[in-house]
Short mmCIF file of C-alpha atoms in Angstrom, two decimals:
data_model
loop_
_atom_site.label_atom_id
_atom_site.label_comp_id
_atom_site.label_asym_id
_atom_site.label_seq_id
_atom_site.Cartn_x
_atom_site.Cartn_y
_atom_site.Cartn_z
CA MET A 26 -198.57 51.93 -135.64
CA HIS A 27 -194.24 52.83 -136.12
CA SER A 28 -193.48 55.30 -138.20
CA VAL A 29 -191.27 52.47 -140.53
CA ASP A 30 -194.76 51.43 -141.32
CA ILE A 31 -196.84 54.36 -142.15
CA ALA A 32 -193.28 55.14 -144.54
CA MET A 33 -193.49 52.53 -146.31
CA ALA A 34 -197.01 52.67 -147.10
CA LEU A 35 -196.31 55.92 -148.45
CA THR A 36 -193.73 54.71 -150.33
CA PHE A 37 -195.56 51.99 -152.02
CA LEU A 38 -198.37 55.06 -152.95
CA VAL A 39 -195.07 57.30 -154.06
CA ILE A 40 -194.19 54.37 -156.37
CA ALA A 41 -197.64 53.68 -157.59
CA SER A 42 -198.72 56.56 -158.64
CA THR A 43 -195.09 57.21 -160.35
CA VAL A 44 -196.00 54.42 -162.93
CA ILE A 45 -200.02 55.40 -163.24
CA LEU A 46 -197.89 58.65 -164.38
CA TYR A 47 -195.47 57.53 -166.42
CA ALA A 48 -197.71 55.06 -167.80
CA LEU A 49 -200.74 58.38 -168.70
CA GLU A 50 -198.17 60.47 -170.21
CA ARG A 51 -199.98 63.69 -169.38
CA TYR A 52 -196.89 65.16 -167.70
CA PRO A 53 -193.54 65.20 -168.75
CA ILE A 54 -190.73 62.46 -166.79
CA GLU A 55 -188.49 64.78 -166.44
CA THR A 56 -191.77 66.30 -163.51
CA VAL A 57 -192.56 63.04 -161.81
CA ALA A 58 -189.70 62.02 -161.46
CA LEU A 59 -188.44 64.98 -160.02
CA GLY A 60 -191.79 64.50 -157.71
CA SER A 61 -191.73 61.78 -156.59
CA VAL A 62 -187.89 61.72 -155.68
CA THR A 63 -189.25 65.35 -153.97
CA ALA A 64 -192.32 63.26 -152.17
CA PHE A 65 -189.54 60.62 -151.16
CA ILE A 66 -187.25 63.11 -149.10
CA VAL A 67 -190.09 64.92 -147.62
CA ILE A 68 -191.68 61.59 -146.16
CA PHE A 69 -188.38 60.33 -144.61
CA SER A 70 -187.61 63.47 -143.31
CA VAL A 71 -191.19 64.20 -141.31
CA LEU A 72 -190.82 60.12 -140.56
CA PRO A 73 -187.16 59.85 -140.08
CA VAL A 74 -186.46 55.72 -140.51
CA GLU A 75 -183.06 54.68 -139.58
CA THR A 76 -181.16 50.92 -142.18
CA PRO A 77 -180.80 47.93 -140.37
CA ASP A 78 -177.57 48.85 -139.91
CA GLY A 79 -178.40 52.01 -137.22
CA LYS A 80 -178.19 55.67 -140.07
CA ALA A 81 -181.01 57.39 -140.34
CA VAL A 82 -182.04 58.04 -143.85
CA THR A 83 -180.95 61.18 -145.35
CA THR A 84 -181.80 63.59 -148.28
CA ALA A 85 -177.85 62.54 -149.65
CA ASP A 86 -179.26 58.92 -149.90
CA PHE A 87 -181.76 59.46 -152.30
CA LEU A 88 -179.58 61.47 -154.41
CA THR A 89 -176.99 59.81 -154.83
CA GLY A 90 -178.98 57.63 -158.19
CA PHE A 91 -177.84 60.69 -160.17
CA ALA A 92 -174.22 60.18 -159.96
CA ASN A 93 -174.38 56.13 -159.69
CA PRO A 94 -171.61 54.52 -162.27
CA ALA A 95 -174.06 52.77 -164.36
CA LEU A 96 -175.92 55.79 -165.04
CA VAL A 97 -172.82 57.94 -165.53
CA THR A 98 -171.72 54.78 -168.17
CA VAL A 99 -175.30 55.11 -170.21
CA ILE A 100 -175.01 59.42 -169.97
CA CYS A 101 -171.25 58.66 -171.41
CA LEU A 102 -172.44 55.91 -174.27
CA LEU A 103 -175.06 58.54 -175.09
CA ILE A 104 -172.44 60.75 -175.68
CA ILE A 105 -169.91 58.05 -177.81
CA GLY A 106 -172.88 57.47 -179.60
CA GLN A 107 -173.34 60.94 -180.77
CA GLY A 108 -169.59 61.41 -181.86
CA LEU A 109 -170.62 58.56 -184.28
CA PHE A 110 -173.33 60.52 -185.84
CA GLN A 111 -172.18 63.75 -186.01
CA THR A 112 -169.80 62.30 -188.09
CA ASP A 113 -171.05 59.71 -190.14
CA ALA A 114 -169.23 56.95 -189.11
CA LEU A 115 -171.52 54.63 -190.30
CA GLU A 116 -171.53 56.17 -193.44
CA GLY A 117 -169.20 53.55 -195.24
CA PRO A 118 -169.93 50.06 -193.13
CA ALA A 119 -173.79 51.50 -194.57
CA LYS A 120 -173.62 52.45 -197.76
CA ALA A 121 -171.46 48.56 -198.45
CA ILE A 122 -175.05 46.85 -197.26
CA VAL A 123 -176.88 49.37 -199.52
CA ARG A 124 -174.92 48.19 -203.08
CA MET A 125 -174.55 43.51 -201.52
CA THR A 126 -178.42 44.13 -201.04
CA ARG A 127 -178.72 45.88 -204.76
CA GLY A 128 -180.76 43.06 -206.82
CA ARG A 129 -182.60 41.65 -204.01
CA SER A 130 -185.21 43.47 -203.44
CA ALA A 131 -187.12 40.57 -200.95
CA PHE A 132 -183.93 40.97 -198.13
CA ALA A 133 -182.91 44.37 -198.39
CA THR A 134 -183.74 45.25 -195.38
CA ILE A 135 -182.43 42.53 -193.23
CA PRO A 136 -178.94 42.99 -194.17
CA ILE A 137 -179.36 46.37 -192.04
CA LEU A 138 -181.49 45.22 -189.14
CA LEU A 139 -178.62 42.80 -188.57
CA ALA A 140 -176.07 45.35 -188.44
CA VAL A 141 -178.32 47.15 -186.38
CA ALA A 142 -179.15 45.20 -183.84
CA VAL A 143 -174.52 44.11 -183.51
CA LEU A 144 -174.35 47.87 -183.26
CA SER A 145 -176.79 48.00 -180.23
CA ALA A 146 -174.97 45.93 -178.35
CA PHE A 147 -172.43 47.74 -177.91
CA LEU A 148 -173.59 51.47 -178.00
CA ASN A 149 -177.42 53.16 -176.81
CA ASN A 150 -180.20 52.09 -179.50
CA THR A 151 -181.17 56.38 -179.73
CA PRO A 152 -177.75 56.80 -181.91
CA VAL A 153 -178.21 53.91 -183.90
CA VAL A 154 -181.39 54.20 -184.30
CA VAL A 155 -181.06 57.69 -186.14
CA MET A 156 -178.39 57.19 -187.61
CA PHE A 157 -180.00 54.10 -190.05
CA LEU A 158 -183.27 55.64 -190.17
CA PRO A 159 -182.40 57.49 -193.28
CA ILE A 160 -181.00 54.24 -195.08
CA LEU A 161 -183.45 52.01 -193.65
CA THR A 162 -186.13 54.81 -195.51
CA ALA A 163 -183.79 54.97 -199.39
CA VAL A 164 -183.67 50.94 -199.22
CA ALA A 165 -187.21 50.40 -198.78
CA ALA A 166 -188.41 53.18 -200.90
CA THR A 167 -185.55 52.63 -203.53
CA VAL A 168 -188.05 48.84 -203.83
CA GLY A 169 -190.40 50.17 -203.97
CA GLN A 170 -191.49 49.82 -200.11
CA SER A 171 -193.22 52.03 -197.79
CA PRO A 172 -190.83 53.34 -195.29
CA SER A 173 -194.04 52.84 -192.41
CA ARG A 174 -193.83 49.35 -192.96
CA VAL A 175 -189.55 48.66 -191.64
CA LEU A 176 -189.67 51.78 -188.85
CA MET A 177 -191.22 49.81 -185.92
CA PRO A 178 -189.12 46.79 -186.85
CA LEU A 179 -185.70 48.95 -186.94
CA SER A 180 -187.09 50.34 -182.85
CA PHE A 181 -187.91 46.53 -181.95
CA ILE A 182 -184.30 44.87 -183.26
CA ALA A 183 -182.46 48.37 -181.95
CA ILE A 184 -184.25 46.92 -178.52
CA LEU A 185 -183.74 42.81 -179.05
CA GLY A 186 -179.88 43.33 -180.03
CA GLY A 187 -179.25 45.53 -177.06
CA MET A 188 -180.11 43.00 -174.53
CA ILE A 189 -176.91 41.12 -175.55
CA THR A 190 -174.33 43.04 -173.69
CA LEU A 191 -174.17 44.66 -170.49
CA ILE A 192 -173.57 48.00 -172.10
CA GLY A 193 -176.21 47.30 -174.79
CA SER A 194 -178.35 48.61 -172.28
CA SER A 195 -178.99 50.62 -169.95
CA THR A 196 -181.14 48.52 -167.77
CA ASN A 197 -178.89 46.03 -168.34
CA LEU A 198 -176.26 48.41 -166.57
CA LEU A 199 -178.15 49.39 -163.94
CA VAL A 200 -178.75 46.01 -162.63
CA ALA A 201 -175.17 44.58 -163.05
CA ASN A 202 -173.97 47.52 -160.98
CA TYR A 203 -177.00 47.41 -158.30
CA ALA A 204 -176.25 43.24 -158.10
CA ALA A 205 -172.43 44.71 -157.82
CA GLN A 206 -173.04 46.83 -154.80
CA THR A 207 -175.45 44.97 -152.30
CA SER A 208 -173.78 41.15 -153.60
CA ASP A 209 -170.92 39.19 -154.12
CA LEU A 210 -172.20 38.84 -157.98
CA ARG A 211 -170.26 40.80 -160.80
CA LEU A 212 -172.01 40.49 -164.13
CA THR A 213 -168.82 41.41 -166.65
CA PHE A 214 -169.54 41.95 -170.38
CA PHE A 215 -171.00 39.22 -171.90
CA SER A 216 -172.69 37.35 -168.93
CA PHE A 217 -176.34 38.88 -170.46
CA THR A 218 -174.41 37.37 -173.76
CA PRO A 219 -176.58 33.47 -173.80
CA ILE A 220 -180.06 34.31 -172.59
CA GLY A 221 -179.98 37.50 -174.72
CA LEU A 222 -178.89 35.57 -177.78
CA ILE A 223 -181.61 33.65 -177.41
CA VAL A 224 -184.65 35.92 -176.64
CA ALA A 225 -182.80 38.05 -179.92
CA SER A 226 -182.69 35.33 -181.81
CA ALA A 227 -186.58 33.98 -181.45
CA GLY A 228 -187.46 37.99 -181.90
CA ALA A 229 -185.63 38.69 -184.99
CA VAL A 230 -187.78 35.86 -186.96
CA TYR A 231 -191.26 38.16 -185.46
CA VAL A 232 -189.08 40.90 -187.00
CA PHE A 233 -188.79 40.02 -190.07
CA PHE A 234 -191.02 37.37 -191.15
CA VAL A 235 -193.75 38.59 -189.08
CA MET A 236 -194.08 42.31 -188.11
CA PRO A 237 -193.71 43.29 -191.50
CA TYR A 238 -197.10 41.86 -192.92
CA LEU A 239 -198.29 43.10 -189.78
CA MET A 240 -197.37 46.61 -190.78
CA THR A 241 -200.26 49.04 -192.09
CA THR A 242 -198.77 51.30 -195.38
CA ARG A 243 -198.81 54.80 -193.84
CA LYS A 244 -198.20 58.40 -194.71
CA THR A 245 -194.91 59.37 -193.21
CA MET A 246 -193.50 63.50 -192.67
CA ALA A 247 -190.48 62.32 -195.44
CA GLU A 248 -193.39 62.09 -198.51
CA GLU A 249 -195.78 65.23 -197.28
CA PHE A 250 -192.63 66.60 -197.64
CA GLN A 251 -191.16 65.46 -200.83
CA PRO A 252 -192.77 67.23 -203.64
CA THR A 253 -189.63 70.26 -202.41
CA SER A 254 -187.24 68.17 -201.16
CA GLY A 255 -185.78 67.18 -204.67
CA LYS A 256 -185.73 70.94 -205.51
CA GLN A 257 -182.22 71.66 -206.60
CA PHE A 258 -179.93 74.76 -205.60
CA ILE A 259 -177.39 76.65 -208.14
CA ALA A 260 -174.12 76.97 -206.28
CA GLN A 261 -170.86 77.53 -207.87
CA ILE A 262 -167.19 75.18 -206.34
CA GLU A 263 -164.52 78.16 -206.64
CA ILE A 264 -160.80 75.29 -207.98
CA THR A 265 -157.98 77.16 -206.44
CA TYR A 266 -154.35 75.23 -205.78
CA GLY A 267 -154.68 72.22 -204.02
CA HIS A 268 -158.23 71.35 -204.39
CA PRO A 269 -159.59 67.94 -205.01
CA LEU A 270 -160.60 68.07 -209.02
CA VAL A 271 -157.46 69.88 -210.03
CA GLY A 272 -157.04 67.72 -212.55
CA VAL A 273 -160.24 66.46 -212.91
CA GLU A 274 -160.94 65.69 -217.07
CA ALA A 275 -164.79 65.17 -218.20
CA VAL A 276 -166.04 61.71 -218.84
CA SER A 277 -168.90 61.18 -221.29
CA GLY A 278 -169.32 65.31 -221.13
CA MET A 279 -169.92 64.39 -217.51
CA PHE A 280 -167.10 65.20 -213.41
CA PRO A 281 -167.34 61.24 -212.06
CA ASN A 282 -166.75 63.47 -208.71
CA LEU A 283 -170.09 65.44 -209.21
CA LYS A 284 -171.87 62.67 -210.19
CA ASP A 285 -174.68 63.76 -207.48
CA MET A 286 -174.77 67.00 -209.47
CA THR A 287 -175.19 68.91 -212.79
CA VAL A 288 -173.25 70.52 -213.90
CA ARG A 289 -174.34 73.38 -215.88
CA LEU A 290 -171.01 75.97 -216.65
CA VAL A 291 -167.71 75.75 -216.11
CA GLN A 292 -166.46 79.70 -215.94
CA ARG A 293 -162.89 80.13 -217.37
CA GLY A 294 -161.63 83.91 -216.74
CA GLN A 295 -163.71 85.37 -219.16
CA LYS A 296 -164.49 81.91 -221.26
CA PRO A 297 -167.90 80.26 -219.83
CA ILE A 298 -167.07 76.62 -221.24
CA LEU A 299 -171.02 75.20 -221.89
CA PRO A 300 -172.59 71.12 -222.02
CA PRO A 301 -171.57 68.58 -223.47
CA PHE A 302 -168.20 68.80 -221.91
CA GLU A 303 -165.33 67.07 -223.88
CA ASN A 304 -161.50 66.91 -223.06
CA VAL A 305 -162.16 69.33 -220.46
CA VAL A 306 -159.98 69.11 -217.62
CA LEU A 307 -160.32 71.42 -214.10
CA SER A 308 -157.21 73.65 -213.37
CA PRO A 309 -157.06 76.35 -210.82
CA GLY A 310 -159.30 79.51 -211.30
CA ASP A 311 -161.67 78.04 -212.74
CA THR A 312 -165.38 78.36 -211.14
CA VAL A 313 -167.50 75.01 -211.89
CA ILE A 314 -171.97 76.29 -211.40
CA VAL A 315 -173.57 73.16 -210.85
CA ALA A 316 -177.32 72.64 -209.69
CA ALA A 317 -177.81 70.52 -206.82
CA THR A 318 -180.54 69.66 -204.12
CA ARG A 319 -179.49 70.40 -200.65
CA ASN A 320 -178.51 67.27 -199.39
CA ALA A 321 -175.94 66.48 -202.44
CA LEU A 322 -174.22 70.24 -201.32
CA ALA A 323 -174.32 69.58 -197.36
CA ASN A 324 -172.47 66.12 -198.93
CA ALA A 325 -169.91 68.35 -200.60
CA LEU A 326 -168.94 70.35 -197.31
CA ALA A 327 -168.91 66.69 -195.11
CA ARG A 328 -166.13 65.74 -196.95
CA ARG A 329 -163.40 64.94 -195.38
CA GLN A 330 -161.54 67.45 -198.37
CA PRO A 331 -164.45 69.78 -199.13
CA LEU A 332 -165.38 70.49 -202.28
CA MET A 333 -167.08 73.99 -201.63
CA GLU A 334 -165.12 76.24 -199.77
CA THR A 335 -166.63 77.48 -196.40
CA ASP A 336 -163.79 79.83 -195.24
CA ALA A 337 -165.61 83.57 -196.33
CA GLU A 338 -161.11 84.63 -196.94
CA ASN A 339 -160.85 82.41 -200.00
CA SER A 340 -164.80 83.08 -201.98
CA SER A 341 -165.57 85.68 -203.93
CA ALA A 342 -168.28 86.66 -201.63
CA GLY A 343 -166.43 87.05 -198.91
CA ARG A 344 -165.54 90.19 -196.32
CA ASP A 345 -162.72 90.63 -193.89
CA GLN A 346 -164.83 88.86 -191.60
CA GLN A 347 -163.70 85.73 -189.08
CA PRO A 348 -164.10 82.38 -191.62
CA VAL A 349 -167.16 79.59 -190.41
CA GLN A 350 -164.51 77.51 -188.37
CA PRO A 351 -164.07 73.81 -189.86
CA GLY A 352 -166.42 70.93 -188.23
CA SER A 353 -169.13 73.54 -186.66
CA ILE A 354 -171.21 74.16 -189.97
CA SER A 355 -174.76 74.50 -190.03
CA LEU A 356 -177.08 74.69 -192.49
CA ALA A 357 -180.09 76.49 -193.17
CA GLU A 358 -182.68 77.49 -195.64
CA VAL A 359 -183.74 81.15 -195.55
CA VAL A 360 -186.16 83.04 -197.92
CA VAL A 361 -185.74 87.32 -199.36
CA ALA A 362 -188.48 88.60 -198.27
CA PRO A 363 -190.92 90.53 -199.68
CA ALA A 364 -189.48 94.38 -200.22
CA SER A 365 -185.72 93.20 -199.60
CA ARG A 366 -182.89 94.83 -199.33
CA LEU A 367 -181.40 92.43 -201.66
CA MET A 368 -183.94 92.76 -203.84
CA GLY A 369 -181.99 93.52 -207.20
CA ARG A 370 -178.65 93.03 -205.89
CA THR A 371 -176.11 90.25 -206.12
CA LEU A 372 -174.40 88.87 -203.31
CA PRO A 373 -170.89 90.81 -203.93
CA GLN A 374 -173.61 94.10 -203.90
CA SER A 375 -175.73 92.71 -200.67
CA GLY A 376 -173.18 92.68 -198.59
CA PHE A 377 -174.88 89.44 -196.97
CA TYR A 378 -172.28 87.92 -195.69
CA ALA A 379 -170.79 91.34 -194.05
CA ASP A 380 -173.93 91.74 -192.15
CA THR A 381 -175.18 88.20 -191.05
CA GLY A 382 -171.63 86.20 -190.94
CA CYS A 383 -173.97 83.53 -192.90
CA LEU A 384 -172.22 82.24 -196.35
CA VAL A 385 -174.78 81.97 -199.14
CA MET A 386 -173.44 78.11 -200.81
CA GLY A 387 -176.70 78.01 -202.50
CA ILE A 388 -179.87 79.74 -204.63
CA GLN A 389 -183.00 78.74 -205.85
CA ARG A 390 -185.41 80.05 -207.67
CA ARG A 391 -188.71 78.11 -208.23
CA SER A 392 -189.92 80.40 -212.02
CA ARG A 393 -186.36 79.32 -213.68
CA MET A 394 -183.04 78.09 -213.19
CA PRO A 395 -180.56 80.57 -214.51
CA ARG A 396 -177.75 80.08 -216.49
CA MET A 397 -175.02 81.52 -214.48
CA ALA A 398 -172.44 82.02 -211.70
CA MET A 399 -174.14 82.53 -208.89
CA ASN A 400 -172.54 85.36 -207.76
CA ASP A 401 -173.83 87.47 -211.00
CA ILE A 402 -177.10 86.22 -210.28
CA ARG A 403 -179.41 88.95 -209.16
CA LEU A 404 -181.92 88.29 -206.52
CA GLU A 405 -185.75 88.29 -206.30
CA ALA A 406 -188.78 88.60 -203.70
CA GLY A 407 -189.02 84.70 -202.99
CA ASP A 408 -185.60 83.55 -203.76
CA VAL A 409 -184.14 80.34 -201.29
CA LEU A 410 -180.88 81.03 -199.88
CA LEU A 411 -178.68 77.86 -198.76
CA VAL A 412 -176.36 79.73 -195.97
CA ALA A 413 -173.94 78.16 -193.47
CA GLY A 414 -172.39 79.60 -190.62
CA ASN A 415 -172.22 79.09 -186.75
CA GLU A 416 -175.44 78.53 -184.51
CA ASP A 417 -174.70 81.78 -182.97
CA GLU A 418 -174.68 83.34 -186.78
CA ILE A 419 -178.03 81.01 -188.24
CA GLY A 420 -180.14 81.63 -184.84
CA ARG A 421 -179.07 85.87 -185.20
CA LEU A 422 -181.47 85.21 -188.72
CA ARG A 423 -184.19 85.27 -186.84
CA GLY A 424 -184.36 88.95 -186.43
CA ASN A 425 -183.08 89.97 -189.62
CA ARG A 426 -185.94 92.21 -192.39
CA ASP A 427 -183.83 91.21 -195.69
CA VAL A 428 -184.79 87.12 -195.17
CA LEU A 429 -187.12 84.60 -193.77
CA LEU A 430 -185.51 81.63 -191.89
CA LEU A 431 -186.72 78.22 -192.78
CA ASP A 432 -185.87 76.95 -188.32
CA TRP A 433 -187.24 73.66 -189.47
CA SER A 434 -184.31 73.64 -192.38
CA THR A 435 -181.95 73.71 -190.19
CA THR A 436 -179.30 71.30 -189.87
CA GLU A 437 -175.91 70.29 -189.05
CA VAL A 438 -172.94 69.58 -191.72
CA PRO A 439 -171.01 66.64 -190.57
CA ARG A 440 -167.82 66.26 -189.03
CA ARG A 441 -166.36 63.49 -192.10
CA ARG A 442 -163.26 63.94 -191.27
CA TYR A 443 -163.24 63.03 -187.62
CA ALA A 444 -164.60 59.70 -188.90
CA PRO A 445 -161.54 57.52 -188.35
CA ARG A 446 -161.00 58.73 -185.16
CA ALA A 447 -164.02 58.30 -183.97
CA LEU A 448 -164.12 54.76 -184.86
CA ALA A 449 -160.51 54.38 -183.55
CA ILE A 450 -162.33 56.03 -180.09
CA PHE A 451 -165.59 53.55 -179.97
CA ALA A 452 -163.10 50.51 -181.06
CA CYS A 453 -161.05 51.45 -178.01
CA VAL A 454 -164.07 51.43 -175.28
CA VAL A 455 -166.25 48.65 -176.30
CA ILE A 456 -161.91 46.69 -176.17
CA LEU A 457 -161.72 47.92 -173.08
CA ALA A 458 -164.85 47.21 -171.72
CA ALA A 459 -165.37 43.58 -172.79
CA THR A 460 -161.49 42.33 -171.52
CA GLY A 461 -162.53 43.86 -168.58
CA LEU A 462 -158.98 46.22 -168.57
CA VAL A 463 -160.66 48.70 -166.75
CA PRO A 464 -164.52 49.35 -165.68
CA ILE A 465 -166.42 50.25 -168.15
CA VAL A 466 -167.91 53.08 -166.45
CA SER A 467 -163.35 54.21 -166.71
CA ALA A 468 -164.03 53.47 -170.41
CA ALA A 469 -167.19 55.55 -171.01
CA ILE A 470 -165.64 58.20 -169.33
CA GLY A 471 -162.31 58.22 -170.91
CA GLY A 472 -163.87 57.58 -174.88
CA THR A 473 -166.47 60.46 -173.86
CA PHE A 474 -163.24 62.78 -172.91
CA ALA A 475 -161.63 61.34 -176.23
CA MET A 476 -164.40 62.39 -178.73
CA ILE A 477 -164.86 65.52 -177.29
CA ALA A 478 -161.11 66.19 -177.19
CA SER A 479 -160.32 65.27 -181.01
CA GLY A 480 -163.00 67.77 -182.43
CA CYS A 481 -165.56 64.89 -183.01
CA LEU A 482 -167.83 66.54 -180.61
CA ASN A 483 -168.15 70.10 -179.25
CA ILE A 484 -168.96 70.82 -176.04
CA ARG A 485 -172.88 71.71 -176.99
CA GLN A 486 -173.23 68.51 -179.11
CA ALA A 487 -171.72 67.27 -176.33
CA MET A 488 -174.41 67.93 -173.80
CA ARG A 489 -177.27 68.10 -176.26
CA ALA A 490 -176.36 63.90 -176.36
CA ILE A 491 -178.06 63.63 -172.16
CA ASP A 492 -181.50 62.55 -172.28
CA SER A 493 -182.52 64.74 -169.74
CA ARG A 494 -185.47 62.16 -169.47
CA ILE A 495 -183.60 58.87 -168.76
CA PHE A 496 -181.49 61.29 -166.64
CA MET A 497 -184.39 61.65 -164.58
CA LEU A 498 -186.29 58.44 -164.66
CA VAL A 499 -183.04 56.42 -163.40
CA GLY A 500 -182.27 58.18 -160.73
CA ALA A 501 -185.18 58.46 -159.44
CA SER A 502 -185.82 55.02 -159.95
CA LEU A 503 -182.72 54.18 -158.28
CA ALA A 504 -183.98 56.82 -154.79
CA ALA A 505 -187.35 54.83 -155.09
CA ALA A 506 -184.88 51.64 -154.46
CA VAL A 507 -183.30 53.56 -151.46
CA ALA A 508 -186.83 54.07 -149.73
CA LEU A 509 -188.11 50.45 -150.02
CA GLU A 510 -184.68 48.96 -148.97
CA ALA A 511 -184.90 51.63 -145.93
CA THR A 512 -188.46 50.62 -145.00
CA GLY A 513 -187.72 47.08 -145.75
CA GLY A 514 -190.72 47.33 -149.00
CA ASN A 515 -188.24 44.93 -150.55
CA ARG A 516 -188.91 42.14 -148.28
CA ASN A 517 -192.45 42.86 -147.16
CA CYS A 518 -193.63 40.47 -149.95
CA HIS A 519 -190.71 38.03 -149.34
CA ARG A 520 -192.37 37.69 -145.35
CA ALA A 521 -196.05 37.84 -146.96
CA ARG A 522 -195.26 34.77 -148.62
CA LEU A 523 -192.97 33.46 -146.09
CA ARG A 524 -196.24 33.51 -143.31
CA ALA A 525 -198.53 32.17 -145.89
CA ALA A 526 -196.11 29.15 -147.30
CA ARG A 527 -196.29 28.13 -142.85
CA GLY A 528 -199.17 28.02 -142.35
CA ILE A 529 -199.65 27.58 -138.70
CA GLY A 530 -200.14 29.52 -135.22
CA SER A 531 -196.53 30.38 -134.40
CA ASP A 532 -196.68 32.78 -138.28
CA ASN A 533 -197.45 35.51 -135.81
CA PHE A 534 -194.44 36.06 -134.00
CA VAL A 535 -192.48 34.79 -137.42
CA GLY A 536 -194.22 37.73 -139.52
CA THR A 537 -193.52 40.08 -135.75
CA PHE A 538 -189.92 39.27 -135.57
CA LEU A 539 -189.36 39.54 -139.51
CA HIS A 540 -191.40 43.13 -139.45
CA ARG A 541 -189.65 44.63 -136.38
CA HIS A 542 -185.59 43.70 -136.90
CA GLY A 543 -186.12 43.56 -140.53
CA THR A 544 -184.35 39.99 -140.83
CA ASP A 545 -185.14 37.68 -143.76
CA GLU A 546 -185.75 34.01 -143.55
CA LEU A 547 -182.19 32.55 -143.94
CA SER A 548 -181.54 35.17 -140.63
CA PHE A 549 -184.55 34.09 -138.54
CA GLN A 550 -184.21 30.55 -139.27
CA GLN A 551 -180.39 31.21 -137.64
CA CYS A 552 -181.72 32.54 -135.18
CA SER A 553 -184.61 29.76 -134.41
CA ARG A 554 -181.74 27.20 -134.64
CA ARG A 555 -179.84 29.04 -132.36
CA SER A 556 -182.66 29.36 -129.95
CA VAL A 557 -182.71 25.42 -130.78
CA HIS A 558 -179.28 24.83 -129.28
CA SER A 559 -179.33 26.35 -126.09
CA ASN A 560 -182.93 24.77 -124.97
CA ARG A 561 -181.39 21.61 -125.60
CA HIS A 562 -178.29 22.64 -122.91
CA GLN A 563 -180.74 23.62 -120.47
CA PRO A 564 -181.94 21.34 -117.84
CA GLY A 565 -186.28 20.65 -117.56
#
């Protein structure tokens, strides 16, 4: 048995084992993928195999898949999608969809799912699902429907939408790139659209009208934490010159710009103004004391013109430290520990910012809601502080003995001020890729650089968007394709069908010829025709 035969058999064994391990999910995908690449390298190092053009298969051939243009495009599109997610660029369209479906509860989720399908045709599915997950959940809760009945349709419709265009699915990109490398076939941006629309339309009918009735009502993790999700923090908004609330007047005892917050007190100098607020116009120097949920406070920070200061130099609780940089803010909750040095002190007295670099944005006390300025509240054990800072500063709170960091509560504040930039970059990438003015991989790389250079993403967020499972899985699959092509395994099934179809005594010759020389059926037929032609001109 020749070495190429042994290498082919081992190649099929490695591929079968890899698929089984993927299905069992007992080991991480990255580990299995790396193991398969290692196995191919070892096999072809021990059993050298030459390609039809006489070149030996080397380790570099198995690693070229990790630099495949299609894989690079997929990774770049993941980063671009992360940029849209970090800036909440799709919040406006999503809210418009919710407003349009208000009052039509029976069809409330259908426009959202259609929007997901359209976006999935131009973005990787993961960021699209992440962006629309809270929206769809909130709409389902509003119309009295269990979120568990719409989450799987959300996943399915994203997959169906991804089949419509070339960049909608990593699979489409890989197929198009491989076809361009091995043949003269060139798949354009909309080559998949006709068939993709047919399949997606048929699948959408099932997703919209059949699947919701097959889903059972289950209690989600969000519902598990629902008793604490509506807790409110006492926070204060200091009105400075140029603040968005300067000149805002109370209407019917409420401030329209603070409709998602409860204004408990307006401190004007030494004079407290209590509700109901009549003919009160906010002016520089006022301090507005509000009770608000964490989401409301995060939205106040994420606005293009933030309502709350994250610059400690402008905050009454600040010190002579560097301010939190705009666009790199994370929010987290910490609990004042028993016997903490913070007990009995106000925030200015505690020096919390000077010690940790984190600014307290709100205080939550379970027993009562004090009606006083946040900086006048004396802290007690069990108080929950909503703090803002960069990732490193919040990470250092794990070693702080005065507070207990709730790790699950750490989230980044969206950079909504950069949302127009993110949308413009995304639109440019789609237009360039769809029109063919530049290669898709070039447009994706340029869009990735623009997302980072324009401030929509930082390097850490961009690296976090790269899915190691996708990277290793695709790279290992392309390595398997190299092994199959080098050993002729990709033509093995074709040869078997050829031998079975002929059914004559010369099958052994045909199979041996194709096997030894790695020639396909067309090449063999051409050789046969040349042989017959030459025999006709020979005597006898």
